[in-house]
Structure formats: structure tokens, C-alpha cells
Tab-separated table of C-alpha atoms and ligand atoms in Angstrom:
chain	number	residue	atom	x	y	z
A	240	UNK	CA	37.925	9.449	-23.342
A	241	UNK	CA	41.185	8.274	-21.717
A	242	UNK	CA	43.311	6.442	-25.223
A	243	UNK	CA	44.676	3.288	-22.881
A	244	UNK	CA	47.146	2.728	-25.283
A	245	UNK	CA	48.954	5.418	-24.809
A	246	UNK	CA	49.051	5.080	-21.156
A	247	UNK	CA	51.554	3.908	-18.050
A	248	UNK	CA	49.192	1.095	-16.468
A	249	UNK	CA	49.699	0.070	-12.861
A	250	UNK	CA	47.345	-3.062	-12.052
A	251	UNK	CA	47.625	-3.980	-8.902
A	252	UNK	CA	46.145	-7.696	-8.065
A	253	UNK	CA	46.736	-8.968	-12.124
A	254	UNK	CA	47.031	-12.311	-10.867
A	255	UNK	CA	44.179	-12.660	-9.201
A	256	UNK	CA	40.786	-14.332	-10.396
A	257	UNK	CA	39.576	-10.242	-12.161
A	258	UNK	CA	43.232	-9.043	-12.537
A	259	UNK	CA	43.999	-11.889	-15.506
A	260	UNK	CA	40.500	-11.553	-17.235
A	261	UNK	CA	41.029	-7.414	-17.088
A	262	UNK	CA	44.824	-7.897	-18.404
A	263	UNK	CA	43.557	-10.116	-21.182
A	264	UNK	CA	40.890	-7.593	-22.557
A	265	UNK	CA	43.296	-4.320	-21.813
A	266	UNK	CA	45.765	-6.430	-24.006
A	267	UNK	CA	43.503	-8.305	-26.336
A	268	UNK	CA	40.549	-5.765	-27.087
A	269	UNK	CA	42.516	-2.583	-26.286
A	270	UNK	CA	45.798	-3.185	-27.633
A	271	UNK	CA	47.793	-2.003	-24.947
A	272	UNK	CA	50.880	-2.918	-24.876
A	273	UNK	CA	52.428	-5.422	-22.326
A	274	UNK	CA	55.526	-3.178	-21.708
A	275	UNK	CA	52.954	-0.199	-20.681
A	276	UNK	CA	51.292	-2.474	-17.929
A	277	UNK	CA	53.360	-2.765	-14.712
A	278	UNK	CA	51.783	-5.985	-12.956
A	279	UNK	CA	53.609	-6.725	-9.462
A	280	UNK	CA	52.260	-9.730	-7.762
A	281	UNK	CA	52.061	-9.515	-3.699
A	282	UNK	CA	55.657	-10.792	-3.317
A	283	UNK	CA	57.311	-8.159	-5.451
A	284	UNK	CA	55.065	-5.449	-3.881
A	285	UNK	CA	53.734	-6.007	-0.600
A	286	UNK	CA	50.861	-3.133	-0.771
A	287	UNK	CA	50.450	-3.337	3.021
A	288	UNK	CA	53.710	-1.835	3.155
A	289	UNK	CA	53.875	2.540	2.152
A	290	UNK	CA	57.509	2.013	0.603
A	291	UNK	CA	55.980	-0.653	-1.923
A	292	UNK	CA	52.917	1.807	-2.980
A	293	UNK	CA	55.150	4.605	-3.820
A	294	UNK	CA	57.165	2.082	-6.079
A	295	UNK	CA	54.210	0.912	-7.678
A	296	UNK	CA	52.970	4.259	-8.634
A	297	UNK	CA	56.121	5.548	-9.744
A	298	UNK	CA	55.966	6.927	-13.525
A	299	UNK	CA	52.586	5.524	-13.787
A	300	UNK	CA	49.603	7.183	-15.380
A	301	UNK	CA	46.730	5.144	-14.559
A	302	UNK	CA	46.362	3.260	-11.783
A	303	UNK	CA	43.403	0.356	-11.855
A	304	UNK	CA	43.271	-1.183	-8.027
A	305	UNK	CA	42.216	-4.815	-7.632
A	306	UNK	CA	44.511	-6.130	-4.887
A	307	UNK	CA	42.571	-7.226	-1.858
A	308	UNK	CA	41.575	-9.759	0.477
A	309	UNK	CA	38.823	-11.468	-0.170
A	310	UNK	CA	36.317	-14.958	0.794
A	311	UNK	CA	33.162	-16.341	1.269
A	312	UNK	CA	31.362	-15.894	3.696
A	313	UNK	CA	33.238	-18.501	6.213
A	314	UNK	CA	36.317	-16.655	5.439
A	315	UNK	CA	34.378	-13.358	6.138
A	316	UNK	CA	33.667	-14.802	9.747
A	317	UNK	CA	36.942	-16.039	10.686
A	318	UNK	CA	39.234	-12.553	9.364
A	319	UNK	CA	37.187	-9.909	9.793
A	320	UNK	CA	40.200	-8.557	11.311
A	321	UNK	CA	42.652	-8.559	8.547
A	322	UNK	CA	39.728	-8.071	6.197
A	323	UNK	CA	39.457	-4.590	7.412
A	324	UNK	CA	42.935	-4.035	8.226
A	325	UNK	CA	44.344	-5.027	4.804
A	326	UNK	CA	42.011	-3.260	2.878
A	327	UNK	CA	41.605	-0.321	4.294
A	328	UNK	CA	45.346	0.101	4.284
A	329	UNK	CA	46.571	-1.157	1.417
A	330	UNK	CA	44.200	1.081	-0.535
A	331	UNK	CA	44.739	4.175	1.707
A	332	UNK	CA	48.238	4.138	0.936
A	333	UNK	CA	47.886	3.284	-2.740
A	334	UNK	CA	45.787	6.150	-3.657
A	335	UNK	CA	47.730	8.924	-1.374
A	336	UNK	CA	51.137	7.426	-3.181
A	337	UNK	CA	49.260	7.432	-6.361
A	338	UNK	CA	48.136	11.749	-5.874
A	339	UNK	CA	51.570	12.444	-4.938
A	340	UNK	CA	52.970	10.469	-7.620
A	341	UNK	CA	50.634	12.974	-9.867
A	342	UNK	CA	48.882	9.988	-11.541
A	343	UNK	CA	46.366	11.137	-14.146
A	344	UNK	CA	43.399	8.511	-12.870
A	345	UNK	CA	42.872	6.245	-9.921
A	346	UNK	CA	40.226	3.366	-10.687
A	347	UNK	CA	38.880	1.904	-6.974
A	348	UNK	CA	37.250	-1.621	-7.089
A	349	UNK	CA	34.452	-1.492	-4.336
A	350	UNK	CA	32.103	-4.556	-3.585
A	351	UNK	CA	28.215	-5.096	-3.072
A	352	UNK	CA	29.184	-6.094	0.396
A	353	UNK	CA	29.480	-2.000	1.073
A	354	UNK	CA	25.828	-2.012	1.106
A	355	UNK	CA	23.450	-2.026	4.015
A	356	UNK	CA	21.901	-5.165	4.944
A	357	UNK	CA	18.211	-4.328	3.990
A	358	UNK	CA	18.586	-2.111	0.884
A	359	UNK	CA	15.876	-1.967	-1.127
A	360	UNK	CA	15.765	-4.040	-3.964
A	361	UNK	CA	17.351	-2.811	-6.370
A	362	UNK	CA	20.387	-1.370	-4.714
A	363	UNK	CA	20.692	2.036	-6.039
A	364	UNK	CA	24.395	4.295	-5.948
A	365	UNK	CA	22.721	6.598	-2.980
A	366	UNK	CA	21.549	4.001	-0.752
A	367	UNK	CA	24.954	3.169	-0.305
A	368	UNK	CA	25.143	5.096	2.953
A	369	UNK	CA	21.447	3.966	4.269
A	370	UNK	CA	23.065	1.672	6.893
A	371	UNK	CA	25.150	-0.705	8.187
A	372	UNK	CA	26.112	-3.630	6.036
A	373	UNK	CA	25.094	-7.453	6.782
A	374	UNK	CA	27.561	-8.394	9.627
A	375	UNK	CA	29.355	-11.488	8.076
A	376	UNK	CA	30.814	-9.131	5.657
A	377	UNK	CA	30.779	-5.519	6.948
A	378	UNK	CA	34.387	-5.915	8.246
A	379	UNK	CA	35.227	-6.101	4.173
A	380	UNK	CA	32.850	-3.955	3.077
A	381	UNK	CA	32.711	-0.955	5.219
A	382	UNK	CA	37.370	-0.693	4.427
A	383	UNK	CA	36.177	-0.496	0.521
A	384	UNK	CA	33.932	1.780	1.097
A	385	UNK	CA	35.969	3.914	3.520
A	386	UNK	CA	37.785	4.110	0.070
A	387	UNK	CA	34.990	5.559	-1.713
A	388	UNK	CA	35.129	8.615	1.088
A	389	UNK	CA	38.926	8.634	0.006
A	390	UNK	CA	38.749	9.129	-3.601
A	391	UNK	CA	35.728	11.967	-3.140
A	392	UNK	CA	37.561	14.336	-0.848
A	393	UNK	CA	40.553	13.619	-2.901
A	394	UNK	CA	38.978	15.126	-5.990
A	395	UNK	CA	37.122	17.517	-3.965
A	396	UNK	CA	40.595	18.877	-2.147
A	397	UNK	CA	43.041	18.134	-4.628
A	398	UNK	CA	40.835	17.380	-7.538
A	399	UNK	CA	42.453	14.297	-8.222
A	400	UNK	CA	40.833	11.966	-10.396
A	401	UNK	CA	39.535	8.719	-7.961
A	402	UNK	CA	37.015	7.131	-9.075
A	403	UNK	CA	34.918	4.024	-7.522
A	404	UNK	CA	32.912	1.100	-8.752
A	405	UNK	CA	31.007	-1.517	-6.756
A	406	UNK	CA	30.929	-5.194	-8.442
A	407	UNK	CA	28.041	-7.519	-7.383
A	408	UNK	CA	29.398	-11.210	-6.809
A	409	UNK	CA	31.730	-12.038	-9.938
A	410	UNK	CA	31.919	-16.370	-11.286
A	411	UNK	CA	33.586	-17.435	-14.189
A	412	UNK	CA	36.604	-19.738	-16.121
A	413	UNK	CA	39.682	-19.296	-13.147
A	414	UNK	CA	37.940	-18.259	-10.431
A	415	UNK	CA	39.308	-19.368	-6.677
A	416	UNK	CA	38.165	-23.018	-5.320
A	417	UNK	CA	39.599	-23.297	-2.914
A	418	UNK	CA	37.791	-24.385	-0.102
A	419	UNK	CA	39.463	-22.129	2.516
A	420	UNK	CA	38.141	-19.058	0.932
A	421	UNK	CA	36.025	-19.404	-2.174
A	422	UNK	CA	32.963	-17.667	-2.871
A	423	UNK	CA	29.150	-19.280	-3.074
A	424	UNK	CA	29.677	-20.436	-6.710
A	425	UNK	CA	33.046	-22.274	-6.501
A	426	UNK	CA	32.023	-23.955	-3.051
A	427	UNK	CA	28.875	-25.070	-4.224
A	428	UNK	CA	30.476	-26.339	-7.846
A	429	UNK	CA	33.248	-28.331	-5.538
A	430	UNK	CA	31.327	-29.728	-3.023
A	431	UNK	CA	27.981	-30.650	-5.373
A	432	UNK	CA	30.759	-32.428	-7.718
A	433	UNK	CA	33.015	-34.691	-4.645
A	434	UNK	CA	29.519	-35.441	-3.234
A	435	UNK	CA	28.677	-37.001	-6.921
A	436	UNK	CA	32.256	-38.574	-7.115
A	437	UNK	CA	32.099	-40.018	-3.960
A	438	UNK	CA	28.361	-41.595	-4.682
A	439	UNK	CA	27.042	-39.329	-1.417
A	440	UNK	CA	23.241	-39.421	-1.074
A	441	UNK	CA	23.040	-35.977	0.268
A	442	UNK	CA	24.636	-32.851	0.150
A	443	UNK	CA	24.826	-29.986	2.911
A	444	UNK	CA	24.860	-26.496	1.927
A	445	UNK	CA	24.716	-23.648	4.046
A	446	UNK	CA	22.058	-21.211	5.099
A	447	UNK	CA	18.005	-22.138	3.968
A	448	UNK	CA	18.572	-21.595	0.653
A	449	UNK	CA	16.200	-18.279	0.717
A	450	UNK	CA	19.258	-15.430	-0.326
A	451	UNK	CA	19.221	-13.902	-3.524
A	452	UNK	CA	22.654	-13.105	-5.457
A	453	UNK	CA	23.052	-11.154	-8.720
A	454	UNK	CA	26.302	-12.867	-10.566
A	455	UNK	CA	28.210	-11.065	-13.004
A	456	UNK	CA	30.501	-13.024	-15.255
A	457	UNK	CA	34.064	-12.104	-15.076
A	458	UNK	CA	34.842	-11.051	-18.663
A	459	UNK	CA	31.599	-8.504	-18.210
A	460	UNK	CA	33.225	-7.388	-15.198
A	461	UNK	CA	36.649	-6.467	-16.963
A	462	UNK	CA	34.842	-4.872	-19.725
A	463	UNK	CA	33.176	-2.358	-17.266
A	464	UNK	CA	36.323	-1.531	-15.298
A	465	UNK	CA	37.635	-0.665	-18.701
A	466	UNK	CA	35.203	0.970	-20.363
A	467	UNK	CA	34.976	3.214	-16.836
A	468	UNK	CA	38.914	3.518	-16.601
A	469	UNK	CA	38.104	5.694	-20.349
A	470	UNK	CA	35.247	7.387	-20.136
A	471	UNK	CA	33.904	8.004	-16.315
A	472	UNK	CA	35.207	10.859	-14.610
A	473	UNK	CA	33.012	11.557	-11.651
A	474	UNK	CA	32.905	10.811	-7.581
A	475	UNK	CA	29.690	8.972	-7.125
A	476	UNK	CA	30.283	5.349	-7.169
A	477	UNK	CA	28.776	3.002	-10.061
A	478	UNK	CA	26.812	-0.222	-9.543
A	479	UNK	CA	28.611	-2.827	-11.944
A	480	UNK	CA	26.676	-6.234	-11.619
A	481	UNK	CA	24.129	-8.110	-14.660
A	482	UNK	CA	20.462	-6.958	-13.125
A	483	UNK	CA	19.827	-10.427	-12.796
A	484	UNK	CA	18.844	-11.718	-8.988
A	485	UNK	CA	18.945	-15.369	-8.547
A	486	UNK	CA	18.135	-17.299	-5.479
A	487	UNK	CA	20.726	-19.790	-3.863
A	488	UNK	CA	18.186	-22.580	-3.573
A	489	UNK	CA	17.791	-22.270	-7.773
A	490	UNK	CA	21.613	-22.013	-7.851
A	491	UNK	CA	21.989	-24.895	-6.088
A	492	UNK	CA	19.488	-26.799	-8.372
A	493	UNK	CA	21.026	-25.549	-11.694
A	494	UNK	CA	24.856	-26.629	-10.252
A	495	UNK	CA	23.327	-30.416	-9.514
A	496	UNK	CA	21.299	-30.758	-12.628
A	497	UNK	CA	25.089	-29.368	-14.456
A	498	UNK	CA	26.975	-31.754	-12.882
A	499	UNK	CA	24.214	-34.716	-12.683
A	500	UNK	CA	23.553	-35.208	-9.044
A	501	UNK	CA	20.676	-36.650	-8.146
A	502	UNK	CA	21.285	-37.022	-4.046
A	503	UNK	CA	19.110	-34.880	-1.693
A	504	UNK	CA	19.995	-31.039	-0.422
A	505	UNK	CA	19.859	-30.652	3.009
A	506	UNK	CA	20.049	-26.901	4.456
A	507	UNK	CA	21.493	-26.310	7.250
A	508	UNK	CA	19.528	-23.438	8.976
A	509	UNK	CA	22.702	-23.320	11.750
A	510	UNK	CA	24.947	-21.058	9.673
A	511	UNK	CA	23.931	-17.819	8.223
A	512	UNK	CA	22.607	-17.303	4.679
A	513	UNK	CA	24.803	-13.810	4.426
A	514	UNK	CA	22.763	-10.679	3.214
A	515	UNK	CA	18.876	-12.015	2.586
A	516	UNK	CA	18.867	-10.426	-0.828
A	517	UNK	CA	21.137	-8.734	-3.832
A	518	UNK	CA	20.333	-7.097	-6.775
A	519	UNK	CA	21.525	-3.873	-8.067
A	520	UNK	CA	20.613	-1.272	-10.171
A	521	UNK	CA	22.448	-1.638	-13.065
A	522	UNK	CA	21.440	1.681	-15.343
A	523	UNK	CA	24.012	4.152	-14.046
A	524	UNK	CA	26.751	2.044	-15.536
A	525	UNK	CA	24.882	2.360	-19.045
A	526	UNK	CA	23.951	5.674	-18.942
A	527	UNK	CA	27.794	7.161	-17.699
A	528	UNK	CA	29.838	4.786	-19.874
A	529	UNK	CA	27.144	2.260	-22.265
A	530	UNK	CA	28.661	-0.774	-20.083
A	531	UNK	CA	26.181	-3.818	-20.406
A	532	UNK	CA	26.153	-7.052	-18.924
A	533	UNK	CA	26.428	-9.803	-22.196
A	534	UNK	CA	27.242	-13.133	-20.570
A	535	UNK	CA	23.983	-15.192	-19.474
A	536	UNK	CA	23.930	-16.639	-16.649
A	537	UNK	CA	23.236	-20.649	-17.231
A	538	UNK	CA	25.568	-20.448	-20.259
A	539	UNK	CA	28.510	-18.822	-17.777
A	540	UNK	CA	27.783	-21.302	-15.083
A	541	UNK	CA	28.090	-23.980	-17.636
A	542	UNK	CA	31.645	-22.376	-18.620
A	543	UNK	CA	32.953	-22.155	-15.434
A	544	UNK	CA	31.795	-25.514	-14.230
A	545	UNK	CA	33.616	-26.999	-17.388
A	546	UNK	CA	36.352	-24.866	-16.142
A	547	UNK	CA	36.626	-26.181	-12.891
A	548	UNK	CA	36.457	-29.791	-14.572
A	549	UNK	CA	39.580	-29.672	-16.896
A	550	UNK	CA	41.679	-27.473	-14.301
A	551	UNK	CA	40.905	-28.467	-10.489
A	552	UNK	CA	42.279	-31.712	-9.102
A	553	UNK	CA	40.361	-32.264	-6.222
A	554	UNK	CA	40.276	-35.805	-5.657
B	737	LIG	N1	35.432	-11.954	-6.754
B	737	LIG	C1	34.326	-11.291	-6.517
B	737	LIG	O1	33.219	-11.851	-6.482
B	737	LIG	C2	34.366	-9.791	-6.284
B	737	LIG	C3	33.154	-9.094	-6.150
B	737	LIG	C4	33.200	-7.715	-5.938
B	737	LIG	C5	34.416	-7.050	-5.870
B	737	LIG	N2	35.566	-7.753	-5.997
B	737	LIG	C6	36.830	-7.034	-5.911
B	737	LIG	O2	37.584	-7.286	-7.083
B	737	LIG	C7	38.964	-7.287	-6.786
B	737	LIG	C8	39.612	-8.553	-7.313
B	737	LIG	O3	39.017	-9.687	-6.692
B	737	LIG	P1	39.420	-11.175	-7.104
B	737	LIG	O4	38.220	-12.017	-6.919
B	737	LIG	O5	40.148	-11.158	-8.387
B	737	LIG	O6	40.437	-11.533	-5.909
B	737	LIG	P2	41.703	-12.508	-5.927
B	737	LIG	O7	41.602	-13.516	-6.985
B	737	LIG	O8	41.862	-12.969	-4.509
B	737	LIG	O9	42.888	-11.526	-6.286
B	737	LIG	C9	43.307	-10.574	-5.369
B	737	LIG	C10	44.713	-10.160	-5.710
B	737	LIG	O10	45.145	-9.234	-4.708
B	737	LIG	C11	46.519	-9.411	-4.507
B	737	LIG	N3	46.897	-9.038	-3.139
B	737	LIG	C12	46.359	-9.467	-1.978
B	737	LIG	N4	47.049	-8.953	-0.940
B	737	LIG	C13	48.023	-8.174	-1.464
B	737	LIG	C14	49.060	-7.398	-0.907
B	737	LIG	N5	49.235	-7.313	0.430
B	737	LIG	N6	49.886	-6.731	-1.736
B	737	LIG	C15	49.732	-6.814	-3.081
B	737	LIG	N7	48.759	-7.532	-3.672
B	737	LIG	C16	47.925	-8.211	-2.868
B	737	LIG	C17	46.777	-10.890	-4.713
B	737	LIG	O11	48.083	-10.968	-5.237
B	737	LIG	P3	48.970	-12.318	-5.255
B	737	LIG	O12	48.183	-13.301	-6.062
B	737	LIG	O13	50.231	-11.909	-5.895
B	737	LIG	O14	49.085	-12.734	-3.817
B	737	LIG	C18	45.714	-11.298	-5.726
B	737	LIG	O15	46.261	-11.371	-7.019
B	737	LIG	C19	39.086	-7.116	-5.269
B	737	LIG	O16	39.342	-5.767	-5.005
B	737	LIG	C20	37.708	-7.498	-4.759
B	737	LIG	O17	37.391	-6.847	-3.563
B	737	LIG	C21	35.583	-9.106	-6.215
């Protein structure tokens, strides 16, 4: 078991919606010291650029890599391009800096989108490579999991210590609303709420409502990067999600009954649903490093909702 107190700890993408909630438990639970955590934000270190990931890895031990792009699935369909492109290279270059830097342990966030589009329910580690992912996302999800291929021939070749984990759909207190590119829980929360505000009689959401999703709340997902940053040293990539599949048409019904609104749902059929279902096999993460989900859902979505409430200004 890696002590993370008494480790060099680069984070890259601390700011972001995961990076604060993992900062506050490394800090908070773990006692790691603030000094030992080296937190650039995109402006200090560009990771697109190779000069900026050898600074970031310099005299590090540990690095933990969050930065990416990401969106829902709108944003999905109108970057694919820079979806890959960024990506793939920032996290290319990040882990080769990070090998010749001679860091101890590289920690590679993945995504559920790296799966094919008709996995079997539940998505286990080794159908990863069964197929090609659901199209509005595969631009994403087939850079992160080029990434995967990265960190197994590293150890294999220069048995450097990569290792990957694959996070279902994450909610929670500070997650991203904004409409440009936030994912399904944030857009429905905002758009459910204005259309109360605003005394609308209907709402439109996207797809027919038929998708499944398995949500993981964010503080569950920092525990697991952690608890897999100390204690899981192997190449096959871990599922990290709550084993709990919900379907978008109940989403959307718990989000109105939340927030009190009482207008009709209309589905538009016209734009996609993304991939038809998600759920993962959750008991690799136990069995390799005893990480369990703790957060339920309605009592998250309640959180988060609040959340958006007191912080968001949308009006
Ligand atoms: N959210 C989810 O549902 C979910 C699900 C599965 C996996 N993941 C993975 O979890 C990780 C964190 O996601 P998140 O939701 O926390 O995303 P986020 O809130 O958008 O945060 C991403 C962070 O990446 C940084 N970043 C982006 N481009 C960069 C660049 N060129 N150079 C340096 N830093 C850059 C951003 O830094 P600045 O703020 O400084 O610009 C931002 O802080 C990502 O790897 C994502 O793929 C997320």
C-alpha cells in the first residue's frame, strides 16, 4: 500500500468538477499535505503542449490524471474532433513525460464511454474490447481507452506502474451546468427548474426516455481513485461506477417531482438517446482494493439539486 502522505502528488485537472472532490478527500481523509500536491490549472500548464507535461511531472512521485475534455452528449456531437485530439494527446504525453520523469505510479481516469455500444449488461473489465463504442461518444471514448493500451505496454516494456480505471457517469454538489456542455443530470436539473420558473406547461428532453445510466456520486468516485492510487497495482482496467442502472425516463420523473414540476414531458424521438443501456460490473473494484459505492442515489440527487439551487444563477 502506497502511504500518500509521504508522497509528491501531481493532479492534473484539480479544478475540475472530480479534481476538487479528490483534493478534498486526499487532504481531508488522507492527510496529505497541501505543499505535497502540485495542482496546475490549464493556464499554468497547457497539457496539450510536451514542454508543459515534462514540467508537471518533474520531482513528482505520483501522478493521478483527470484533465480532459469532456460533455454531454450534444457536446460529444459537435467536437468529436478535439475530443479525440485532446485526449489522446494530452494523456500520451503525460504518461511518456511521467516514465521518463521515473514517477513511482501513474493513475489513468478512463470513462464508460470506452465501451462498445451493445455490451452486455453488466459491463464487465474484458468486454471492454468487444466492439466499437456508441457513435455520439466513441470519438471520447476510444482516445481514453487508447490510454489504457498505453499504460499496459508501458508496464509490460518498461514495467512502469500505469494503471487505468473506467468511471460510469459521475453527479454531485459542483458539478458543470452549463448548458454548452453539461452532462444528462445537470441539463435535465437546469432545464426541468427554468421550465418551472418560467410557469412552462411542458418540457422537452431529448431521446425517448428508454436509456439506462448507472450514476456514481462524486465523493464515491474520489474515494475509489484513492483507495486504487494505494493499493492497485495491476494493468487490467477497473469498473468504478455504484451497480445501480436507472432509466432516463425515471430520472426525469424523480428531477420534476424534486423540483415540483407538474408540466408535461415531451420526448423528442429526433435526437439520439446515446448508448441504449449502462450498467457495470462493479465487483472487481471490491475485490482488488474493498472500494464500495456509499452515496444513494435519490439522497445524492437531492444534494446536488440543492446544490445547483444556492450556487447557479440562471435566471
Ligand atoms: N464527469 C463525469 O461524468 C465523468 C465520467 C467518467 C470519467 N470522467 C473523467 O474524469 C475526469 C474529470 O472529469 P470532470 O467531470 O471533473 O471534468 P471537468 O470538470 O471538465 O474537469 C476537467 C479538467 O481538465 C482540465 N483540462 C482540460 N484541458 C486541459 C489542458 N489542455 N491542459 C490542462 N488541463 C486541462 C480543466 O482545467 P481548467 O479548469 O484549468 O481549464 C479541468 O479542470 C476526466 O478525465 C473525465 O474523462 C468523468
Amino acid at each position: 500500500m502506497i502511504k500518500l502522505s509521504e508522497r509528491k502528488i501531481l493532479i492534473t485537472g484539480a479544478h475540475g468538477f472530480l479534481g476538487k472532490h479528490l483534493v478534498d478527500n486526499l487532504i481531508n481523509k488522507r492527510r496529505v499535505k497541501k505543499k505535497n500536491l502540485f495542482l496546475p490549472t490549464s493556464k499554468e500548464l497547457d497539457l496539450i503542449k510536451w514542454e508543459n507535461c515534462l514540467k508537471a511531472v518533474k520531482n513528482q512521485q505520483i501522478v493521478i490524471h483527470l484533465a480532459a475534455k469532456v460533455g454531454g452528449i450534444g457536446f460529444n456531437l459537435r467536437n468529436p474532433g478535439s475530443l479525440f485530439y485532446n485526449n489522446l494527446i494530452m494523456g500520451i504525453q503525460l504518461m511518456e513525460a511521467a516514465r521518463l520523469a521515473g514517477v513511482e505510479k501513474f493513475v489513468g481516469i478512463a470513462t464508460v464511454c470506452a465501451y462498445p455500444k451493445f455490451t452486455p449488461i453488466p459491463f464487465k473489465e474484458e468486454n471492454l474490447w468487444d466492439g466499437y463504442p456508441e457513435e455520439t461518444n466513441a470519438p471520447y471514448g476510444l482516445a481514453k481507452k487508447m490510454l489504457i493500451v498505453q499504460a499496459q505496454a508501458y508496464r509490460q516494456q518498461y514495467s512502469f506502474n500505469a494503471i487505468s480505471l473506467l468511471p460510469v457517469n459521475l453527479y454531485g454538489p459542483g458539478d458543470n451546468f452549463n448548458p454548452k456542455n453539461c452532462h444528462v443530470i445537470p441539463a435535465l436539473i437546469r432545464k426541468i427548474f427554468l421550465a418551472k420558473i418560467k410557469k412552462q406547461k411542458r418540457v422537452t428532453v431529448w431521446g425517448d426516455g428508454s436509456a439506462t445510466r448507472e450514476f456514481l456520486y462524486v465523493k464515491d468516485a474520489a474515494e475509489a481513485i484513492v483507495l486504487a492510487t494505494e493499493k492497485y497495482n495491476k494493468p487490467s482496467p477497473v469498473n468504478i461506477g455504484s451497480g445501480k442502472e436507472i432509466s432516463i425516463k425515471n430520472l426525469v420523473k424523480l428531477i420534476c417531482q424534486s423540483l415540483d414540476f407538474k408540466g408535461k414531458v415531451i420526448w423528442d424521438k429526433s435526437k439520439p438517446n446515446g448508448q441504449p443501456k449502462r450498467k457495470l460490473d462493479i465487483s472487481k473494484a471490491q475485490k482488488e482494493f474493498g472500494f464500495k459505492a456509499k452515496k444513494e442515489f435519490k439522497e445524492g440527487l437531492k444534494e446536488t439539486i440543492n446544490w445547483y439551487l444556492k450556487n447557479i444563477n440562471d435566471l
